[in-house]
Amino acid sequence: MLPTLSSTRHPDTRTRTARRAGPAVLGLAGGLGAAVPVTGAMAALGRVGDWPFGTFGALVVVTAGLLLAAPPMLLAFRAVRRRRHRDLRPVLVPVLLANTAATLLLALLLPFRWGALSCLLYCLPALCVGRGVLLRSRAAVLGALCGLLAVYALAWPVREMQQHVAAREWLKANGIPSRALAQVVVLPGTAQDPYRWDGKRLTAMFTVPVGGSAAWVGAETVTPGRADPCGPLLTGEGDAVGEVTPPCAADGPGLWFRGTEQEPVGYVLQRDGVTVALTGGMTPAGSAGRAAALHRAALRREITAAHPATDAELWSRGRSGPSTAAARLLL
């Protein structure tokens, strides 16, 4: 009589599969558990936009995240105990802290983006920690450390690649014909809003924090070609924007001053096939005449230092979500 084929796997195969699943289960639970506290820590460091509750609120999120991470980790520990007959509950706190620290370091080196590559890389620190904790042998711990070092070593080249992909995606998604339009101008003491393109000109508003919100204090516009340097200028005033047409005077090759000696409004620069206009900024302290002179000098200095945005600068100034298959894979 011929033996019948069984669909069930050999007990040794099931045991090996269960043992291999242990690090994966711990890694998945640890990665998910680290997400909230790492977000809070990044907010406390100023790496995640504006945090409405300040540093204290961010620390509360870190603590709450660690508490929320405990139940899934305990479930993972229970599964490991059932399969490996090893109780890992005594190391719950060190594992949570190790996962959070490892993931936070990766977040500092490589900002997270919602793409397949980012999701994969962000799972690796917790997988390395989970394997080292579960196996506890010298070889396993050394392998976990080497794995973490490899992940961190990859962070720099991956970040450069992702920044290039993100910049290309942003230009394509917004229909911007040339990177030369994304002129970087820095107004000291202010933060720049993301660029906006309306099909005719690129706009960036500059803000300062006021209470729990932000107020506009300046504006930059970039227009293709040689626009009228003495035409209307965009301005930001608190929670509103407007247009003004102050006096216009040449102040160097391709450079025009807009305003008066007592009230400088901005500058217009024509260079590299674009027209850049800058208004506003923070008025220096001092007497009226000296403050106006310092303000004018600062505006002139900043607009003459304008330059096309690099990949890293577009990463923060013109962020957009993945819109193509390549971006969804590589970001």
mmCIF file of C-alpha atoms in Angstrom, residues 59-309:
data_model
loop_
_atom_site.group_PDB
_atom_site.id
_atom_site.type_symbol
_atom_site.label_atom_id
_atom_site.label_comp_id
_atom_site.label_asym_id
_atom_site.label_seq_id
_atom_site.Cartn_x
_atom_site.Cartn_y
_atom_site.Cartn_z
ATOM 1 C CA LEU A 59 7.511 64.667 26.632
ATOM 2 C CA VAL A 60 3.955 63.682 27.555
ATOM 3 C CA VAL A 61 3.619 62.054 24.127
ATOM 4 C CA VAL A 62 6.887 60.178 24.642
ATOM 5 C CA THR A 63 5.680 58.828 27.990
ATOM 6 C CA ALA A 64 2.222 57.976 26.666
ATOM 7 C CA GLY A 65 3.796 56.247 23.674
ATOM 8 C CA LEU A 66 5.924 54.042 25.895
ATOM 9 C CA LEU A 67 2.867 53.123 27.957
ATOM 10 C CA LEU A 68 0.856 52.332 24.834
ATOM 11 C CA ALA A 69 3.729 50.250 23.512
ATOM 12 C CA ALA A 70 3.737 47.988 26.586
ATOM 13 C CA PRO A 71 0.596 45.898 25.739
ATOM 14 C CA PRO A 72 1.707 44.835 22.219
ATOM 15 C CA MET A 73 5.163 44.063 23.554
ATOM 16 C CA LEU A 74 3.661 41.921 26.330
ATOM 17 C CA LEU A 75 1.606 40.043 23.739
ATOM 18 C CA ALA A 76 4.764 39.474 21.726
ATOM 19 C CA PHE A 77 6.568 38.279 24.861
ATOM 20 C CA ARG A 78 3.689 35.864 25.570
ATOM 21 C CA ALA A 79 3.994 34.428 22.066
ATOM 22 C CA VAL A 80 7.740 34.008 22.530
ATOM 23 C CA ARG A 81 7.224 32.340 25.901
ATOM 24 C CA ARG A 82 4.749 29.894 24.382
ATOM 25 C CA ARG A 83 7.095 28.991 21.531
ATOM 26 C CA ARG A 84 10.484 29.216 23.207
ATOM 27 C CA HIS A 85 9.584 28.710 26.857
ATOM 28 C CA ARG A 86 11.412 31.897 27.799
ATOM 29 C CA ASP A 87 9.859 34.673 29.888
ATOM 30 C CA LEU A 88 10.961 38.073 28.607
ATOM 31 C CA ARG A 89 8.714 40.227 30.770
ATOM 32 C CA PRO A 90 11.571 41.293 33.093
ATOM 33 C CA VAL A 91 13.306 42.984 30.137
ATOM 34 C CA LEU A 92 10.207 44.842 28.904
ATOM 35 C CA VAL A 93 11.419 48.328 29.900
ATOM 36 C CA PRO A 94 14.989 47.923 28.541
ATOM 37 C CA VAL A 95 13.636 46.565 25.252
ATOM 38 C CA LEU A 96 11.164 49.445 24.886
ATOM 39 C CA LEU A 97 13.879 51.996 25.620
ATOM 40 C CA ALA A 98 16.348 50.285 23.285
ATOM 41 C CA ASN A 99 13.791 50.184 20.461
ATOM 42 C CA THR A 100 12.932 53.835 20.978
ATOM 43 C CA ALA A 101 16.580 54.940 21.135
ATOM 44 C CA ALA A 102 17.538 52.940 18.035
ATOM 45 C CA THR A 103 14.577 54.244 16.042
ATOM 46 C CA LEU A 104 15.114 57.823 17.230
ATOM 47 C CA LEU A 105 18.715 57.763 16.029
ATOM 48 C CA LEU A 106 17.550 56.531 12.640
ATOM 49 C CA ALA A 107 14.901 59.290 12.514
ATOM 50 C CA LEU A 108 17.593 61.905 13.172
ATOM 51 C CA LEU A 109 19.746 60.518 10.375
ATOM 52 C CA LEU A 110 16.962 59.722 7.921
ATOM 53 C CA PRO A 111 13.604 61.559 8.209
ATOM 54 C CA PHE A 112 10.673 59.210 7.695
ATOM 55 C CA ARG A 113 8.675 59.351 4.474
ATOM 56 C CA TRP A 114 5.589 57.247 3.660
ATOM 57 C CA GLY A 115 7.288 55.082 1.082
ATOM 58 C CA ALA A 116 8.149 51.390 0.972
ATOM 59 C CA LEU A 117 11.865 52.004 1.505
ATOM 60 C CA SER A 118 11.322 54.171 4.608
ATOM 61 C CA CYS A 119 8.884 51.658 6.104
ATOM 62 C CA LEU A 120 11.358 48.828 5.527
ATOM 63 C CA LEU A 121 14.327 50.685 7.011
ATOM 64 C CA TYR A 122 12.337 51.815 10.038
ATOM 65 C CA CYS A 123 11.472 48.192 10.851
ATOM 66 C CA LEU A 124 15.105 47.076 10.889
ATOM 67 C CA PRO A 125 16.291 48.640 14.214
ATOM 68 C CA ALA A 126 13.539 46.909 16.191
ATOM 69 C CA LEU A 127 14.214 43.635 14.366
ATOM 70 C CA CYS A 128 17.902 43.832 15.313
ATOM 71 C CA VAL A 129 17.070 44.649 18.936
ATOM 72 C CA GLY A 130 14.451 41.865 19.064
ATOM 73 C CA ARG A 131 16.871 39.272 17.714
ATOM 74 C CA GLY A 132 19.614 40.224 20.150
ATOM 75 C CA VAL A 133 17.242 40.183 23.135
ATOM 76 C CA LEU A 134 15.581 36.927 22.146
ATOM 77 C CA LEU A 135 18.685 34.861 21.387
ATOM 78 C CA ARG A 136 20.969 36.514 23.974
ATOM 79 C CA SER A 137 24.072 34.746 22.731
ATOM 80 C CA ARG A 138 27.286 36.648 22.130
ATOM 81 C CA ALA A 139 27.014 36.017 18.401
ATOM 82 C CA ALA A 140 23.380 37.204 18.335
ATOM 83 C CA VAL A 141 24.170 40.420 20.220
ATOM 84 C CA LEU A 142 27.191 41.108 18.013
ATOM 85 C CA GLY A 143 25.075 40.433 14.933
ATOM 86 C CA ALA A 144 22.385 42.801 16.197
ATOM 87 C CA LEU A 145 24.958 45.561 16.746
ATOM 88 C CA CYS A 146 26.445 45.004 13.296
ATOM 89 C CA GLY A 147 22.941 45.107 11.816
ATOM 90 C CA LEU A 148 22.207 48.429 13.529
ATOM 91 C CA LEU A 149 25.506 49.899 12.323
ATOM 92 C CA ALA A 150 24.707 48.769 8.775
ATOM 93 C CA VAL A 151 21.281 50.444 8.942
ATOM 94 C CA TYR A 152 22.813 53.709 10.169
ATOM 95 C CA ALA A 153 25.563 53.533 7.540
ATOM 96 C CA LEU A 154 22.878 53.272 4.856
ATOM 97 C CA ALA A 155 20.998 56.294 6.235
ATOM 98 C CA TRP A 156 23.250 58.926 4.607
ATOM 99 C CA PRO A 157 23.221 57.614 0.993
ATOM 100 C CA VAL A 158 19.534 56.726 1.258
ATOM 101 C CA ARG A 159 18.739 60.247 2.503
ATOM 102 C CA GLU A 160 20.635 61.798 -0.424
ATOM 103 C CA MET A 161 18.754 59.593 -2.870
ATOM 104 C CA GLN A 162 15.381 60.281 -1.245
ATOM 105 C CA GLN A 163 15.974 64.037 -1.247
ATOM 106 C CA HIS A 164 16.716 63.924 -4.975
ATOM 107 C CA VAL A 165 13.601 61.854 -5.661
ATOM 108 C CA ALA A 166 11.466 64.130 -3.469
ATOM 109 C CA ALA A 167 12.752 67.278 -5.204
ATOM 110 C CA ARG A 168 12.080 65.829 -8.639
ATOM 111 C CA GLU A 169 8.626 64.700 -7.512
ATOM 112 C CA TRP A 170 7.782 68.144 -6.142
ATOM 113 C CA LEU A 171 8.830 69.946 -9.334
ATOM 114 C CA LYS A 172 6.881 67.481 -11.462
ATOM 115 C CA ALA A 173 3.760 67.420 -9.266
ATOM 116 C CA ASN A 174 3.511 71.222 -9.237
ATOM 117 C CA GLY A 175 4.299 71.699 -12.930
ATOM 118 C CA ILE A 176 7.282 73.953 -12.208
ATOM 119 C CA PRO A 177 9.288 74.236 -15.428
ATOM 120 C CA SER A 178 12.698 74.935 -13.874
ATOM 121 C CA ARG A 179 14.451 74.509 -10.539
ATOM 122 C CA ALA A 180 15.813 78.043 -11.029
ATOM 123 C CA LEU A 181 12.374 79.289 -9.938
ATOM 124 C CA ALA A 182 12.831 77.783 -6.459
ATOM 125 C CA GLN A 183 15.108 80.551 -5.265
ATOM 126 C CA VAL A 184 16.171 80.200 -1.628
ATOM 127 C CA VAL A 185 16.054 83.450 0.357
ATOM 128 C CA VAL A 186 16.617 83.423 4.105
ATOM 129 C CA LEU A 187 15.107 86.104 6.333
ATOM 130 C CA PRO A 188 16.793 85.848 9.755
ATOM 131 C CA GLY A 189 14.392 85.292 12.632
ATOM 132 C CA THR A 190 11.628 83.904 10.412
ATOM 133 C CA ALA A 191 10.464 80.522 9.118
ATOM 134 C CA GLN A 192 9.539 79.963 5.485
ATOM 135 C CA ASP A 193 6.243 78.376 4.493
ATOM 136 C CA PRO A 194 6.324 75.770 1.684
ATOM 137 C CA TYR A 195 6.545 77.150 -1.840
ATOM 138 C CA ARG A 196 3.315 77.683 -3.795
ATOM 139 C CA TRP A 197 3.170 77.736 -7.606
ATOM 140 C CA ASP A 198 0.126 79.201 -9.350
ATOM 141 C CA GLY A 199 1.311 78.589 -12.897
ATOM 142 C CA LYS A 200 2.774 82.095 -13.237
ATOM 143 C CA ARG A 201 4.970 82.674 -10.209
ATOM 144 C CA LEU A 202 6.382 80.891 -7.189
ATOM 145 C CA THR A 203 5.510 82.325 -3.771
ATOM 146 C CA ALA A 204 6.927 81.766 -0.310
ATOM 147 C CA MET A 205 5.667 83.493 2.829
ATOM 148 C CA PHE A 206 7.814 84.100 5.913
ATOM 149 C CA THR A 207 6.340 83.764 9.396
ATOM 150 C CA VAL A 208 7.176 84.371 13.049
ATOM 151 C CA PRO A 209 5.464 82.699 16.023
ATOM 152 C CA VAL A 210 2.822 84.804 17.745
ATOM 153 C CA GLY A 211 1.205 83.147 20.727
ATOM 154 C CA GLY A 212 -0.017 79.752 19.639
ATOM 155 C CA SER A 213 -0.016 80.560 15.915
ATOM 156 C CA ALA A 214 2.168 82.261 13.312
ATOM 157 C CA ALA A 215 2.036 85.638 11.580
ATOM 158 C CA TRP A 216 3.288 86.575 8.127
ATOM 159 C CA VAL A 217 6.065 89.157 8.128
ATOM 160 C CA GLY A 218 7.502 88.827 4.634
ATOM 161 C CA ALA A 219 7.070 87.424 1.155
ATOM 162 C CA GLU A 220 9.181 86.171 -1.723
ATOM 163 C CA THR A 221 7.959 85.823 -5.296
ATOM 164 C CA VAL A 222 9.849 84.378 -8.259
ATOM 165 C CA THR A 223 8.603 84.992 -11.803
ATOM 166 C CA PRO A 224 10.042 83.445 -14.986
ATOM 167 C CA GLY A 225 11.765 85.916 -17.278
ATOM 168 C CA ARG A 226 12.196 89.647 -16.785
ATOM 169 C CA ALA A 227 9.066 90.906 -15.028
ATOM 170 C CA ASP A 228 8.556 94.609 -14.331
ATOM 171 C CA PRO A 229 10.850 95.362 -11.346
ATOM 172 C CA CYS A 230 8.786 98.428 -10.442
ATOM 173 C CA GLY A 231 5.398 96.703 -10.479
ATOM 174 C CA PRO A 232 3.240 95.681 -7.491
ATOM 175 C CA LEU A 233 4.900 93.698 -4.694
ATOM 176 C CA LEU A 234 3.375 90.978 -2.531
ATOM 177 C CA THR A 235 3.524 91.635 1.222
ATOM 178 C CA GLY A 236 2.590 89.678 4.322
ATOM 179 C CA GLU A 237 1.045 91.487 7.270
ATOM 180 C CA GLY A 238 -0.007 89.291 10.166
ATOM 181 C CA ASP A 239 -2.793 87.020 8.930
ATOM 182 C CA ALA A 240 -3.300 88.787 5.600
ATOM 183 C CA VAL A 241 -1.435 89.318 2.343
ATOM 184 C CA GLY A 242 -1.613 92.337 0.091
ATOM 185 C CA GLU A 243 0.056 94.195 -2.731
ATOM 186 C CA VAL A 244 1.830 97.549 -2.600
ATOM 187 C CA THR A 245 3.603 99.688 -5.200
ATOM 188 C CA PRO A 246 6.321 101.615 -3.344
ATOM 189 C CA PRO A 247 8.904 103.884 -5.027
ATOM 190 C CA CYS A 248 11.414 102.100 -7.244
ATOM 191 C CA ALA A 249 15.118 102.899 -7.747
ATOM 192 C CA ALA A 250 18.002 101.004 -9.349
ATOM 193 C CA ASP A 251 20.562 99.839 -6.787
ATOM 194 C CA GLY A 252 23.048 97.888 -8.907
ATOM 195 C CA PRO A 253 23.139 95.647 -11.986
ATOM 196 C CA GLY A 254 19.806 93.815 -12.150
ATOM 197 C CA LEU A 255 18.825 95.087 -8.673
ATOM 198 C CA TRP A 256 16.098 97.534 -7.643
ATOM 199 C CA PHE A 257 15.297 98.984 -4.238
ATOM 200 C CA ARG A 258 11.616 99.375 -3.381
ATOM 201 C CA GLY A 259 10.595 101.893 -0.742
ATOM 202 C CA THR A 260 12.081 104.993 0.838
ATOM 203 C CA GLU A 261 14.996 105.697 3.137
ATOM 204 C CA GLN A 262 12.596 105.930 6.069
ATOM 205 C CA GLU A 263 10.487 102.940 5.074
ATOM 206 C CA PRO A 264 12.279 100.213 3.098
ATOM 207 C CA VAL A 265 9.798 97.725 1.651
ATOM 208 C CA GLY A 266 11.921 95.280 -0.311
ATOM 209 C CA TYR A 267 14.174 94.508 -3.263
ATOM 210 C CA VAL A 268 13.775 93.072 -6.758
ATOM 211 C CA LEU A 269 16.543 91.038 -8.409
ATOM 212 C CA GLN A 270 16.768 89.856 -12.011
ATOM 213 C CA ARG A 271 19.275 87.052 -12.538
ATOM 214 C CA ASP A 272 19.563 83.648 -14.225
ATOM 215 C CA GLY A 273 16.365 84.169 -16.228
ATOM 216 C CA VAL A 274 14.070 84.866 -13.254
ATOM 217 C CA THR A 275 12.814 87.894 -11.335
ATOM 218 C CA VAL A 276 12.971 87.582 -7.553
ATOM 219 C CA ALA A 277 11.082 90.009 -5.304
ATOM 220 C CA LEU A 278 11.542 90.113 -1.524
ATOM 221 C CA THR A 279 9.581 92.170 0.988
ATOM 222 C CA GLY A 280 9.268 92.414 4.759
ATOM 223 C CA GLY A 281 11.457 90.773 7.359
ATOM 224 C CA MET A 282 12.214 91.595 10.965
ATOM 225 C CA THR A 283 12.977 95.265 11.639
ATOM 226 C CA PRO A 284 16.167 95.681 13.718
ATOM 227 C CA ALA A 285 15.980 97.515 17.027
ATOM 228 C CA GLY A 286 17.307 101.077 17.243
ATOM 229 C CA SER A 287 16.372 104.596 16.276
ATOM 230 C CA ALA A 288 14.042 104.990 13.317
ATOM 231 C CA GLY A 289 16.714 106.117 10.866
ATOM 232 C CA ARG A 290 19.335 103.553 11.896
ATOM 233 C CA ALA A 291 16.791 100.723 12.043
ATOM 234 C CA ALA A 292 15.577 101.549 8.526
ATOM 235 C CA ALA A 293 19.146 101.588 7.190
ATOM 236 C CA LEU A 294 19.933 98.248 8.834
ATOM 237 C CA HIS A 295 16.696 96.758 7.506
ATOM 238 C CA ARG A 296 17.461 97.896 3.968
ATOM 239 C CA ALA A 297 21.009 96.524 4.170
ATOM 240 C CA ALA A 298 19.704 93.186 5.441
ATOM 241 C CA LEU A 299 17.142 92.911 2.635
ATOM 242 C CA ARG A 300 19.809 93.717 0.044
ATOM 243 C CA ARG A 301 22.190 91.169 1.505
ATOM 244 C CA GLU A 302 19.586 88.415 1.590
ATOM 245 C CA ILE A 303 18.253 88.892 -1.923
ATOM 246 C CA THR A 304 21.719 89.057 -3.497
ATOM 247 C CA ALA A 305 22.493 85.757 -1.726
ATOM 248 C CA ALA A 306 19.483 84.052 -3.341
ATOM 249 C CA HIS A 307 20.269 80.753 -5.077
ATOM 250 C CA PRO A 308 18.374 77.834 -6.628
ATOM 251 C CA ALA A 309 17.285 75.332 -3.984
#
